[in-house]
PDB file of C-alpha atoms in Angstrom:
ATOM      1  CA  MET A   1      25.864  -2.556   7.865  1.00 51.00           C
ATOM      2  CA  ASN A   2      24.450  -5.716   6.344  1.00 52.00           C
ATOM      3  CA  ALA A   3      23.982  -6.666   2.716  1.00 50.00           C
ATOM      4  CA  PRO A   4      20.430  -6.875   1.275  1.00 51.00           C
ATOM      5  CA  ALA A   5      18.742 -10.149   2.188  1.00 49.00           C
ATOM      6  CA  VAL A   6      17.803 -11.750  -1.116  1.00 50.00           C
ATOM      7  CA  SER A   7      17.911 -15.531  -0.886  1.00 49.00           C
ATOM      8  CA  ASP A   8      16.293 -16.786  -4.091  1.00 52.00           C
ATOM      9  CA  VAL A   9      17.184 -14.265  -6.756  1.00 54.00           C
ATOM     10  CA  HIS A  10      17.411 -16.891  -9.532  1.00 55.00           C
ATOM     11  CA  ASN A  11      14.282 -18.842  -8.549  1.00 63.00           C
ATOM     12  CA  HIS A  12      12.216 -18.115 -11.645  1.00 70.00           C
ATOM     13  CA  ALA A  13       9.737 -20.883 -10.792  1.00 77.00           C
ATOM     14  CA  LEU A  14       8.917 -19.054  -7.535  1.00 80.00           C
ATOM     15  CA  LYS A  15       8.275 -15.846  -9.466  1.00 78.00           C
ATOM     16  CA  ALA A  16       6.000 -17.588 -11.965  1.00 81.00           C
ATOM     17  CA  ARG A  17       4.068 -19.411  -9.230  1.00 85.00           C
ATOM     18  CA  ALA A  18       3.387 -16.171  -7.357  1.00 85.00           C
ATOM     19  CA  ALA A  19       2.207 -14.498 -10.582  1.00 84.00           C
ATOM     20  CA  TRP A  20      -0.144 -17.407 -11.368  1.00 87.00           C
ATOM     21  CA  ILE A  21      -1.702 -17.196  -7.888  1.00 88.00           C
ATOM     22  CA  SER A  22      -2.332 -13.481  -8.444  1.00 87.00           C
ATOM     23  CA  ILE A  23      -3.939 -14.180 -11.836  1.00 88.00           C
ATOM     24  CA  ALA A  24      -6.287 -16.827 -10.412  1.00 88.00           C
ATOM     25  CA  SER A  25      -7.300 -14.616  -7.479  1.00 87.00           C
ATOM     26  CA  ASN A  26      -8.018 -11.568  -9.649  1.00 83.00           C
ATOM     27  CA  ALA A  27     -10.019 -13.527 -12.220  1.00 88.00           C
ATOM     28  CA  THR A  28     -12.258 -14.963  -9.488  1.00 87.00           C
ATOM     29  CA  LEU A  29     -12.786 -11.592  -7.808  1.00 84.00           C
ATOM     30  CA  ILE A  30     -13.711  -9.882 -11.084  1.00 85.00           C
ATOM     31  CA  VAL A  31     -16.576 -12.326 -11.635  1.00 85.00           C
ATOM     32  CA  PHE A  32     -17.965 -11.889  -8.124  1.00 82.00           C
ATOM     33  CA  LYS A  33     -17.644  -8.099  -8.141  1.00 80.00           C
ATOM     34  CA  LEU A  34     -19.337  -7.700 -11.526  1.00 83.00           C
ATOM     35  CA  ILE A  35     -22.249  -9.940 -10.528  1.00 84.00           C
ATOM     36  CA  VAL A  36     -22.801  -8.195  -7.184  1.00 80.00           C
ATOM     37  CA  GLY A  37     -22.194  -4.751  -8.719  1.00 78.00           C
ATOM     38  CA  VAL A  38     -24.874  -5.262 -11.369  1.00 80.00           C
ATOM     39  CA  ILE A  39     -27.331  -6.732  -8.839  1.00 80.00           C
ATOM     40  CA  SER A  40     -26.818  -3.939  -6.299  1.00 76.00           C
ATOM     41  CA  GLY A  41     -26.360  -1.039  -8.702  1.00 74.00           C
ATOM     42  CA  SER A  42     -23.322   0.163  -6.725  1.00 72.00           C
ATOM     43  CA  ILE A  43     -20.878   2.142  -8.833  1.00 69.00           C
ATOM     44  CA  GLY A  44     -18.331   1.561  -6.093  1.00 66.00           C
ATOM     45  CA  ILE A  45     -18.496  -2.208  -6.553  1.00 74.00           C
ATOM     46  CA  ILE A  46     -18.484  -1.929 -10.339  1.00 76.00           C
ATOM     47  CA  SER A  47     -15.476   0.396 -10.138  1.00 70.00           C
ATOM     48  CA  GLU A  48     -13.761  -2.196  -7.975  1.00 72.00           C
ATOM     49  CA  ALA A  49     -14.481  -4.821 -10.634  1.00 78.00           C
ATOM     50  CA  LEU A  50     -12.798  -2.544 -13.179  1.00 74.00           C
ATOM     51  CA  HIS A  51      -9.880  -2.096 -10.806  1.00 69.00           C
ATOM     52  CA  SER A  52      -9.594  -5.861 -10.433  1.00 76.00           C
ATOM     53  CA  GLY A  53      -9.630  -6.072 -14.231  1.00 79.00           C
ATOM     54  CA  SER A  54      -6.550  -3.854 -14.321  1.00 73.00           C
ATOM     55  CA  ASP A  55      -5.086  -6.055 -11.572  1.00 76.00           C
ATOM     56  CA  LEU A  56      -5.631  -9.125 -13.751  1.00 83.00           C
ATOM     57  CA  VAL A  57      -3.944  -7.514 -16.735  1.00 81.00           C
ATOM     58  CA  ALA A  58      -1.103  -6.398 -14.454  1.00 77.00           C
ATOM     59  CA  SER A  59      -0.673  -9.920 -13.092  1.00 82.00           C
ATOM     60  CA  ILE A  60      -0.522 -11.335 -16.621  1.00 87.00           C
ATOM     61  CA  ILE A  61       2.069  -8.708 -17.535  1.00 83.00           C
ATOM     62  CA  ALA A  62       4.044  -9.635 -14.404  1.00 80.00           C
ATOM     63  CA  LEU A  63       4.004 -13.301 -15.397  1.00 82.00           C
ATOM     64  CA  VAL A  64       5.146 -12.551 -18.945  1.00 85.00           C
ATOM     65  CA  SER A  65       7.850 -10.170 -17.720  1.00 82.00           C
ATOM     66  CA  VAL A  66       9.398 -12.526 -15.144  1.00 79.00           C
ATOM     67  CA  ARG A  67       9.583 -15.220 -17.816  1.00 81.00           C
ATOM     68  CA  ALA A  68      11.169 -12.823 -20.295  1.00 81.00           C
ATOM     69  CA  ALA A  69      13.609 -11.486 -17.690  1.00 77.00           C
ATOM     70  CA  ALA A  70      14.759 -15.054 -16.967  1.00 76.00           C
ATOM     71  CA  LYS A  71      16.098 -15.464 -20.500  1.00 80.00           C
ATOM     72  CA  PRO A  72      19.908 -15.511 -20.623  1.00 79.00           C
ATOM     73  CA  ALA A  73      21.915 -12.874 -22.448  1.00 76.00           C
ATOM     74  CA  ASP A  74      22.082 -13.303 -26.219  1.00 79.00           C
ATOM     75  CA  PRO A  75      23.923 -11.606 -29.109  1.00 82.00           C
ATOM     76  CA  SER A  76      21.221  -8.910 -29.318  1.00 80.00           C
ATOM     77  CA  HIS A  77      20.975  -8.364 -25.550  1.00 77.00           C
ATOM     78  CA  ARG A  78      24.459  -8.735 -24.128  1.00 73.00           C
ATOM     79  CA  TYR A  79      23.400  -7.424 -20.717  1.00 75.00           C
ATOM     80  CA  GLY A  80      20.446  -9.799 -20.433  1.00 75.00           C
ATOM     81  CA  HIS A  81      16.701  -9.103 -20.320  1.00 77.00           C
ATOM     82  CA  GLU A  82      16.222  -8.105 -16.666  1.00 78.00           C
ATOM     83  CA  LYS A  83      14.897  -4.622 -17.448  1.00 81.00           C
ATOM     84  CA  VAL A  84      11.743  -6.217 -18.845  1.00 83.00           C
ATOM     85  CA  GLU A  85      10.556  -6.379 -15.214  1.00 78.00           C
ATOM     86  CA  ASN A  86      11.016  -2.617 -14.837  1.00 81.00           C
ATOM     87  CA  ILE A  87       9.095  -1.986 -18.058  1.00 84.00           C
ATOM     88  CA  SER A  88       6.362  -4.174 -16.570  1.00 80.00           C
ATOM     89  CA  GLY A  89       6.285  -1.910 -13.507  1.00 79.00           C
ATOM     90  CA  VAL A  90       5.727   1.164 -15.678  1.00 85.00           C
ATOM     91  CA  ILE A  91       2.894  -0.536 -17.590  1.00 84.00           C
ATOM     92  CA  GLU A  92       1.241  -1.681 -14.344  1.00 77.00           C
ATOM     93  CA  GLY A  93       1.422   1.838 -12.926  1.00 81.00           C
ATOM     94  CA  LEU A  94      -0.169   3.311 -16.062  1.00 85.00           C
ATOM     95  CA  LEU A  95      -2.927   0.678 -15.934  1.00 79.00           C
ATOM     96  CA  ILE A  96      -3.724   1.684 -12.376  1.00 77.00           C
ATOM     97  CA  ILE A  97      -4.008   5.350 -13.404  1.00 84.00           C
ATOM     98  CA  VAL A  98      -6.285   4.487 -16.365  1.00 82.00           C
ATOM     99  CA  ALA A  99      -8.533   2.446 -14.056  1.00 76.00           C
ATOM    100  CA  ALA A 100      -8.755   5.432 -11.701  1.00 80.00           C
ATOM    101  CA  VAL A 101      -9.835   7.734 -14.543  1.00 84.00           C
ATOM    102  CA  VAL A 102     -12.617   5.289 -15.507  1.00 79.00           C
ATOM    103  CA  ILE A 103     -13.770   5.096 -11.883  1.00 77.00           C
ATOM    104  CA  VAL A 104     -13.963   8.896 -11.580  1.00 84.00           C
ATOM    105  CA  TYR A 105     -15.961   9.133 -14.816  1.00 83.00           C
ATOM    106  CA  GLU A 106     -18.477   6.469 -13.766  1.00 77.00           C
ATOM    107  CA  ALA A 107     -18.817   7.956 -10.294  1.00 81.00           C
ATOM    108  CA  ALA A 108     -19.416  11.433 -11.742  1.00 85.00           C
ATOM    109  CA  GLN A 109     -22.161  10.003 -13.952  1.00 81.00           C
ATOM    110  CA  LYS A 110     -23.841   8.493 -10.889  1.00 78.00           C
ATOM    111  CA  ILE A 111     -23.633  11.808  -9.022  1.00 84.00           C
ATOM    112  CA  VAL A 112     -25.183  13.687 -11.962  1.00 84.00           C
ATOM    113  CA  HIS A 113     -27.981  11.195 -12.640  1.00 79.00           C
ATOM    114  CA  GLY A 114     -28.498  10.000  -9.089  1.00 75.00           C
ATOM    115  CA  PRO A 115     -27.356   6.652  -7.649  1.00 70.00           C
ATOM    116  CA  HIS A 116     -29.673   3.781  -6.804  1.00 71.00           C
ATOM    117  CA  ILE A 117     -28.282   0.973  -4.660  1.00 73.00           C
ATOM    118  CA  GLU A 118     -29.867  -2.305  -3.599  1.00 72.00           C
ATOM    119  CA  HIS A 119     -28.685  -5.404  -1.697  1.00 75.00           C
ATOM    120  CA  ILE A 120     -26.191  -3.368   0.310  1.00 80.00           C
ATOM    121  CA  GLU A 121     -25.353  -6.244   2.657  1.00 83.00           C
ATOM    122  CA  LEU A 122     -24.323  -8.385  -0.308  1.00 81.00           C
ATOM    123  CA  GLY A 123     -22.122  -5.592  -1.595  1.00 80.00           C
ATOM    124  CA  VAL A 124     -20.409  -5.105   1.764  1.00 84.00           C
ATOM    125  CA  GLY A 125     -19.798  -8.843   1.959  1.00 85.00           C
ATOM    126  CA  VAL A 126     -18.136  -9.123  -1.452  1.00 83.00           C
ATOM    127  CA  MET A 127     -15.958  -6.087  -0.735  1.00 83.00           C
ATOM    128  CA  LEU A 128     -14.732  -7.555   2.547  1.00 88.00           C
ATOM    129  CA  VAL A 129     -14.043 -10.907   0.882  1.00 88.00           C
ATOM    130  CA  SER A 130     -12.149  -9.089  -1.867  1.00 85.00           C
ATOM    131  CA  ALA A 131     -10.087  -7.124   0.659  1.00 87.00           C
ATOM    132  CA  GLY A 132      -9.234 -10.288   2.558  1.00 91.00           C
ATOM    133  CA  ALA A 133      -8.310 -12.252  -0.573  1.00 89.00           C
ATOM    134  CA  ASN A 134      -6.094  -9.488  -1.955  1.00 87.00           C
ATOM    135  CA  LEU A 135      -4.416  -8.969   1.412  1.00 91.00           C
ATOM    136  CA  LEU A 136      -3.653 -12.688   1.580  1.00 90.00           C
ATOM    137  CA  VAL A 137      -2.242 -12.894  -1.959  1.00 90.00           C
ATOM    138  CA  SER A 138      -0.224  -9.679  -1.591  1.00 88.00           C
ATOM    139  CA  ARG A 139       1.262 -10.366   1.853  1.00 88.00           C
ATOM    140  CA  LYS A 140       1.483 -14.164   1.790  1.00 89.00           C
ATOM    141  CA  PHE A 141       2.609 -14.827  -1.777  1.00 87.00           C
ATOM    142  CA  LEU A 142       3.623 -11.805  -3.855  1.00 87.00           C
ATOM    143  CA  SER A 143       5.548  -9.683  -1.315  1.00 86.00           C
ATOM    144  CA  PRO A 144       7.623 -12.584   0.089  1.00 87.00           C
ATOM    145  CA  ALA A 145       8.404 -13.795  -3.440  1.00 84.00           C
ATOM    146  CA  ALA A 146       9.358 -10.243  -4.484  1.00 83.00           C
ATOM    147  CA  ARG A 147      11.700  -9.905  -1.504  1.00 81.00           C
ATOM    148  CA  ARG A 148      13.299 -13.322  -1.996  1.00 82.00           C
ATOM    149  CA  THR A 149      13.879 -12.810  -5.719  1.00 79.00           C
ATOM    150  CA  ASP A 150      14.280  -8.998  -5.765  1.00 76.00           C
ATOM    151  CA  SER A 151      11.651  -8.937  -8.530  1.00 77.00           C
ATOM    152  CA  ALA A 152      10.470  -5.497  -9.662  1.00 74.00           C
ATOM    153  CA  ALA A 153       7.472  -7.041 -11.468  1.00 77.00           C
ATOM    154  CA  LEU A 154       6.229  -8.955  -8.414  1.00 82.00           C
ATOM    155  CA  GLU A 155       6.827  -5.947  -6.184  1.00 80.00           C
ATOM    156  CA  ALA A 156       4.630  -3.853  -8.486  1.00 77.00           C
ATOM    157  CA  ASP A 157       1.943  -6.556  -8.553  1.00 80.00           C
ATOM    158  CA  ALA A 158       1.982  -6.806  -4.745  1.00 84.00           C
ATOM    159  CA  ALA A 159       1.595  -3.034  -4.421  1.00 78.00           C
ATOM    160  CA  HIS A 160      -1.199  -3.152  -6.993  1.00 74.00           C
ATOM    161  CA  LEU A 161      -3.147  -5.736  -4.966  1.00 81.00           C
ATOM    162  CA  LEU A 162      -2.499  -3.957  -1.680  1.00 80.00           C
ATOM    163  CA  THR A 163      -4.140  -0.882  -3.174  1.00 77.00           C
ATOM    164  CA  ASP A 164      -7.175  -3.078  -3.856  1.00 78.00           C
ATOM    165  CA  VAL A 165      -7.338  -3.896  -0.153  1.00 83.00           C
ATOM    166  CA  TYR A 166      -7.686  -0.218   0.722  1.00 78.00           C
ATOM    167  CA  THR A 167     -10.130   0.522  -2.078  1.00 77.00           C
ATOM    168  CA  SER A 168     -12.347  -2.469  -1.239  1.00 81.00           C
ATOM    169  CA  ALA A 169     -12.415  -1.404   2.400  1.00 83.00           C
ATOM    170  CA  GLY A 170     -13.302   2.134   1.287  1.00 80.00           C
ATOM    171  CA  ILE A 171     -16.194   0.950  -0.890  1.00 80.00           C
ATOM    172  CA  ALA A 172     -17.478  -1.271   1.936  1.00 85.00           C
ATOM    173  CA  THR A 173     -17.367   1.749   4.252  1.00 86.00           C
ATOM    174  CA  GLY A 174     -19.366   3.790   1.738  1.00 83.00           C
ATOM    175  CA  LEU A 175     -22.029   1.098   1.484  1.00 83.00           C
ATOM    176  CA  VAL A 176     -22.274   0.866   5.270  1.00 89.00           C
ATOM    177  CA  LEU A 177     -22.732   4.641   5.427  1.00 88.00           C
ATOM    178  CA  VAL A 178     -25.478   4.390   2.780  1.00 85.00           C
ATOM    179  CA  ARG A 179     -27.231   1.765   4.914  1.00 86.00           C
ATOM    180  CA  ILE A 180     -26.928   3.864   8.084  1.00 89.00           C
ATOM    181  CA  THR A 181     -27.848   7.265   6.641  1.00 88.00           C
ATOM    182  CA  GLY A 182     -29.871   6.364   3.555  1.00 84.00           C
ATOM    183  CA  TRP A 183     -27.804   8.908   1.559  1.00 86.00           C
ATOM    184  CA  GLU A 184     -26.757   6.974  -1.549  1.00 83.00           C
ATOM    185  CA  TYR A 185     -24.261   9.611  -2.712  1.00 84.00           C
ATOM    186  CA  PHE A 186     -21.773   8.202  -0.217  1.00 82.00           C
ATOM    187  CA  ASP A 187     -21.111   5.408  -2.719  1.00 79.00           C
ATOM    188  CA  PRO A 188     -19.908   7.487  -5.740  1.00 82.00           C
ATOM    189  CA  ILE A 189     -18.164  10.039  -3.501  1.00 85.00           C
ATOM    190  CA  LEU A 190     -16.084   7.370  -1.811  1.00 81.00           C
ATOM    191  CA  ALA A 191     -15.460   5.777  -5.224  1.00 79.00           C
ATOM    192  CA  ILE A 192     -13.824   9.063  -6.302  1.00 85.00           C
ATOM    193  CA  ALA A 193     -11.775   9.170  -3.095  1.00 83.00           C
ATOM    194  CA  VAL A 194     -10.633   5.602  -3.808  1.00 78.00           C
ATOM    195  CA  ALA A 195      -9.648   6.636  -7.339  1.00 81.00           C
ATOM    196  CA  MET A 196      -7.362   9.339  -5.941  1.00 83.00           C
ATOM    197  CA  LEU A 197      -5.565   6.718  -3.861  1.00 78.00           C
ATOM    198  CA  ILE A 198      -5.232   4.532  -6.942  1.00 78.00           C
ATOM    199  CA  VAL A 199      -3.650   7.410  -8.901  1.00 85.00           C
ATOM    200  CA  TRP A 200      -1.070   7.931  -6.151  1.00 82.00           C
ATOM    201  CA  THR A 201      -0.155   4.239  -6.149  1.00 78.00           C
ATOM    202  CA  GLY A 202       0.108   4.187  -9.947  1.00 81.00           C
ATOM    203  CA  TRP A 203       2.357   7.235  -9.960  1.00 86.00           C
ATOM    204  CA  ARG A 204       4.665   5.676  -7.378  1.00 82.00           C
ATOM    205  CA  LEU A 205       5.003   2.503  -9.453  1.00 79.00           C
ATOM    206  CA  VAL A 206       5.736   4.443 -12.641  1.00 86.00           C
ATOM    207  CA  SER A 207       8.257   6.662 -10.863  1.00 86.00           C
ATOM    208  CA  ARG A 208      10.089   3.777  -9.191  1.00 80.00           C
ATOM    209  CA  SER A 209      10.369   1.696 -12.371  1.00 81.00           C
ATOM    210  CA  THR A 210      11.346   4.686 -14.511  1.00 85.00           C
ATOM    211  CA  ARG A 211      14.263   5.504 -12.209  1.00 82.00           C
ATOM    212  CA  VAL A 212      15.727   2.051 -12.877  1.00 79.00           C
ATOM    213  CA  LEU A 213      15.170   2.389 -16.628  1.00 81.00           C
ATOM    214  CA  LEU A 214      17.107   5.671 -16.477  1.00 80.00           C
ATOM    215  CA  ASP A 215      20.031   3.879 -14.765  1.00 81.00           C
ATOM    216  CA  GLU A 216      19.630   5.500 -11.362  1.00 83.00           C
ATOM    217  CA  ALA A 217      22.481   4.593  -9.003  1.00 87.00           C
ATOM    218  CA  LEU A 218      22.077   1.921  -6.349  1.00 88.00           C
ATOM    219  CA  PRO A 219      20.884   3.094  -2.907  1.00 87.00           C
ATOM    220  CA  ASP A 220      23.432   4.921  -0.761  1.00 89.00           C
ATOM    221  CA  ASP A 221      23.615   2.098   1.781  1.00 89.00           C
ATOM    222  CA  GLU A 222      24.569  -0.402  -0.926  1.00 90.00           C
ATOM    223  CA  LEU A 223      27.179   1.960  -2.388  1.00 91.00           C
ATOM    224  CA  GLU A 224      28.595   2.396   1.101  1.00 91.00           C
ATOM    225  CA  LEU A 225      28.836  -1.378   1.469  1.00 91.00           C
ATOM    226  CA  ILE A 226      30.724  -1.622  -1.824  1.00 92.00           C
ATOM    227  CA  GLY A 227      33.066   1.197  -0.845  1.00 91.00           C
ATOM    228  CA  GLU A 228      33.824  -0.416   2.511  1.00 90.00           C
ATOM    229  CA  LYS A 229      34.484  -3.790   0.893  1.00 90.00           C
ATOM    230  CA  VAL A 230      36.858  -2.366  -1.741  1.00 91.00           C
ATOM    231  CA  ALA A 231      38.619  -0.206   0.886  1.00 89.00           C
ATOM    232  CA  GLU A 232      39.498  -3.383   2.796  1.00 88.00           C
ATOM    233  CA  HIS A 233      42.034  -4.129   0.033  1.00 86.00           C
ATOM    234  CA  ARG A 234      44.008  -0.903   0.575  1.00 83.00           C
ATOM    235  CA  GLY A 235      47.615  -1.370   1.506  1.00 77.00           C
ATOM    236  CA  GLU A 236      48.871  -4.714   0.297  1.00 72.00           C
ATOM    237  CA  LEU A 237      46.809  -4.960  -2.883  1.00 80.00           C
ATOM    238  CA  ILE A 238      45.598  -1.513  -3.996  1.00 87.00           C
ATOM    239  CA  ILE A 239      46.481   2.102  -3.312  1.00 89.00           C
ATOM    240  CA  GLY A 240      42.896   3.294  -3.640  1.00 88.00           C
ATOM    241  CA  PHE A 241      39.814   3.360  -5.852  1.00 90.00           C
ATOM    242  CA  HIS A 242      37.635   5.918  -7.618  1.00 89.00           C
ATOM    243  CA  ARG A 243      34.918   6.353 -10.272  1.00 89.00           C
ATOM    244  CA  LEU A 244      32.534   3.994  -8.509  1.00 91.00           C
ATOM    245  CA  ARG A 245      29.407   3.752 -10.655  1.00 91.00           C
ATOM    246  CA  SER A 246      26.314   1.585 -10.362  1.00 90.00           C
ATOM    247  CA  ARG A 247      22.901   0.866 -11.815  1.00 89.00           C
ATOM    248  CA  LYS A 248      20.252  -1.798 -11.709  1.00 84.00           C
ATOM    249  CA  ALA A 249      18.366  -3.869 -14.301  1.00 81.00           C
ATOM    250  CA  GLY A 250      15.490  -5.867 -12.849  1.00 74.00           C
ATOM    251  CA  SER A 251      17.084  -7.698  -9.930  1.00 75.00           C
ATOM    252  CA  LYS A 252      20.634  -7.472 -11.314  1.00 81.00           C
ATOM    253  CA  ARG A 253      23.057  -4.930  -9.834  1.00 87.00           C
ATOM    254  CA  LEU A 254      25.730  -3.641 -12.208  1.00 90.00           C
ATOM    255  CA  ILE A 255      28.821  -1.974 -10.703  1.00 93.00           C
ATOM    256  CA  ASP A 256      32.046  -0.655 -12.169  1.00 93.00           C
ATOM    257  CA  LEU A 257      34.995   1.137 -10.572  1.00 93.00           C
ATOM    258  CA  HIS A 258      38.667   1.956 -11.054  1.00 93.00           C
ATOM    259  CA  ILE A 259      41.389   0.724  -8.702  1.00 91.00           C
ATOM    260  CA  THR A 260      44.893   2.164  -8.454  1.00 92.00           C
ATOM    261  CA  VAL A 261      47.780  -0.302  -8.040  1.00 90.00           C
ATOM    262  CA  PRO A 262      51.545   0.096  -7.570  1.00 89.00           C
ATOM    263  CA  ASP A 263      53.556   0.672 -10.740  1.00 87.00           C
ATOM    264  CA  ASP A 264      55.672  -2.428 -10.165  1.00 87.00           C
ATOM    265  CA  MET A 265      52.688  -4.786 -10.019  1.00 88.00           C
ATOM    266  CA  THR A 266      52.583  -7.168 -12.971  1.00 91.00           C
ATOM    267  CA  VAL A 267      49.620  -7.445 -15.317  1.00 91.00           C
ATOM    268  CA  ALA A 268      48.884 -10.927 -13.979  1.00 92.00           C
ATOM    269  CA  GLU A 269      48.976  -9.704 -10.374  1.00 90.00           C
ATOM    270  CA  ALA A 270      46.745  -6.717 -11.134  1.00 90.00           C
ATOM    271  CA  HIS A 271      44.294  -8.973 -12.949  1.00 92.00           C
ATOM    272  CA  ALA A 272      44.171 -11.320  -9.948  1.00 92.00           C
ATOM    273  CA  VAL A 273      43.469  -8.379  -7.629  1.00 91.00           C
ATOM    274  CA  ALA A 274      40.638  -7.149  -9.868  1.00 92.00           C
ATOM    275  CA  GLU A 275      39.136 -10.654 -10.011  1.00 93.00           C
ATOM    276  CA  HIS A 276      39.363 -10.901  -6.230  1.00 91.00           C
ATOM    277  CA  ILE A 277      37.546  -7.596  -5.729  1.00 92.00           C
ATOM    278  CA  MET A 278      34.841  -8.567  -8.229  1.00 92.00           C
ATOM    279  CA  ALA A 279      34.299 -11.856  -6.400  1.00 92.00           C
ATOM    280  CA  ASP A 280      34.025 -10.026  -3.068  1.00 91.00           C
ATOM    281  CA  ILE A 281      31.381  -7.656  -4.459  1.00 92.00           C
ATOM    282  CA  ALA A 282      29.430 -10.568  -5.979  1.00 89.00           C
ATOM    283  CA  GLU A 283      29.423 -12.273  -2.585  1.00 88.00           C
ATOM    284  CA  LEU A 284      28.451  -9.056  -0.802  1.00 88.00           C
ATOM    285  CA  LEU A 285      25.486  -8.103  -3.023  1.00 86.00           C
ATOM    286  CA  PRO A 286      23.100 -10.700  -4.480  1.00 76.00           C
ATOM    287  CA  ASN A 287      22.894 -11.021  -8.260  1.00 79.00           C
ATOM    288  CA  SER A 288      25.554  -8.385  -8.858  1.00 86.00           C
ATOM    289  CA  GLU A 289      28.093  -8.083 -11.639  1.00 88.00           C
ATOM    290  CA  ALA A 290      31.171  -5.896 -11.140  1.00 91.00           C
ATOM    291  CA  LEU A 291      33.710  -4.607 -13.629  1.00 91.00           C
ATOM    292  CA  VAL A 292      37.041  -3.406 -12.200  1.00 92.00           C
ATOM    293  CA  HIS A 293      39.411  -1.255 -14.264  1.00 93.00           C
ATOM    294  CA  VAL A 294      43.060  -1.300 -13.197  1.00 92.00           C
ATOM    295  CA  GLU A 295      45.265   1.828 -13.337  1.00 90.00           C
ATOM    296  CA  PRO A 296      48.937   2.177 -12.322  1.00 89.00           C
ATOM    297  CA  ARG A 297      49.748   4.719  -9.603  1.00 84.00           C
ATOM    298  CA  SER A 298      51.736   6.899 -11.961  1.00 80.00           C
ATOM    299  CA  HIS A 299      48.906   7.035 -14.501  1.00 72.00           C
ATOM    300  CA  ASP A 300      46.164   8.264 -12.155  1.00 62.00           C
ATOM    301  CA  PRO A 301      47.310   9.714  -8.839  1.00 53.00           C
ATOM    302  CA  GLU A 302      43.760  10.458  -7.676  1.00 56.00           C
ATOM    303  CA  SER A 303      42.042   7.808  -5.549  1.00 45.00           C
ATOM    304  CA  ASP A 304      39.594   7.537  -2.656  1.00 46.00           C
TER     305      ASP A 304
END
């Protein structure tokens, strides 16, 4: 089993650059979508402009959060500021859900009062351009940066933009169907279907970020890696270990455990063993911080 591949976890400039690219892309797309949406009268395109508006706000939040998370620990925040990125993920998820509610409302109004769409070809074109641009920014810039830095904020922003790819493609499909059939209700109906997809994405982002804020344990594969690494020290250095606990804050992994050592081991020797195990865990898992508590064999006979 291999350790997670995170090569640039402290590259805050990379995080900021990816967030700025997302901001620029979303701002440009909002302008184009609003102009074409007003010209064509398509609620689908206007709803996509609203969605891109939430994307822009989310990208700004991502930028602010990665900068805040990069601040070192201080007297008021002894464990650092990394959880700001997870808070950002919750806010982004809620923004997505709010955008979906607005889309459903506008689409329902169009269904009740009757839609009227013009310049369909222009609308299809701007939706395809939007899908392509968001796919490029999400896959080429945000997702790689999120993987390299293990950034929760950039991961949320990438997922946010990827949702835009699907929704833009869905709106384009609705406009094509309107052109083929002449039935203009395809546009608001597909806008509602798109909104349902947006809600699902928003819920996933909120759920994922909330689990970290509630100190959910690290994934089982990472805990297994830690257990295997500590178990390598059995015999000469430690008798066993227990009470392995873990959590995550932003990209930082926090681990603590108890090791059992022979009664005749000196304090200095036990301290050296604990330091050695902490260094091994730090090397095994990127951006991790371990705390090892030492117990003599006679004090705690239970161990893994």
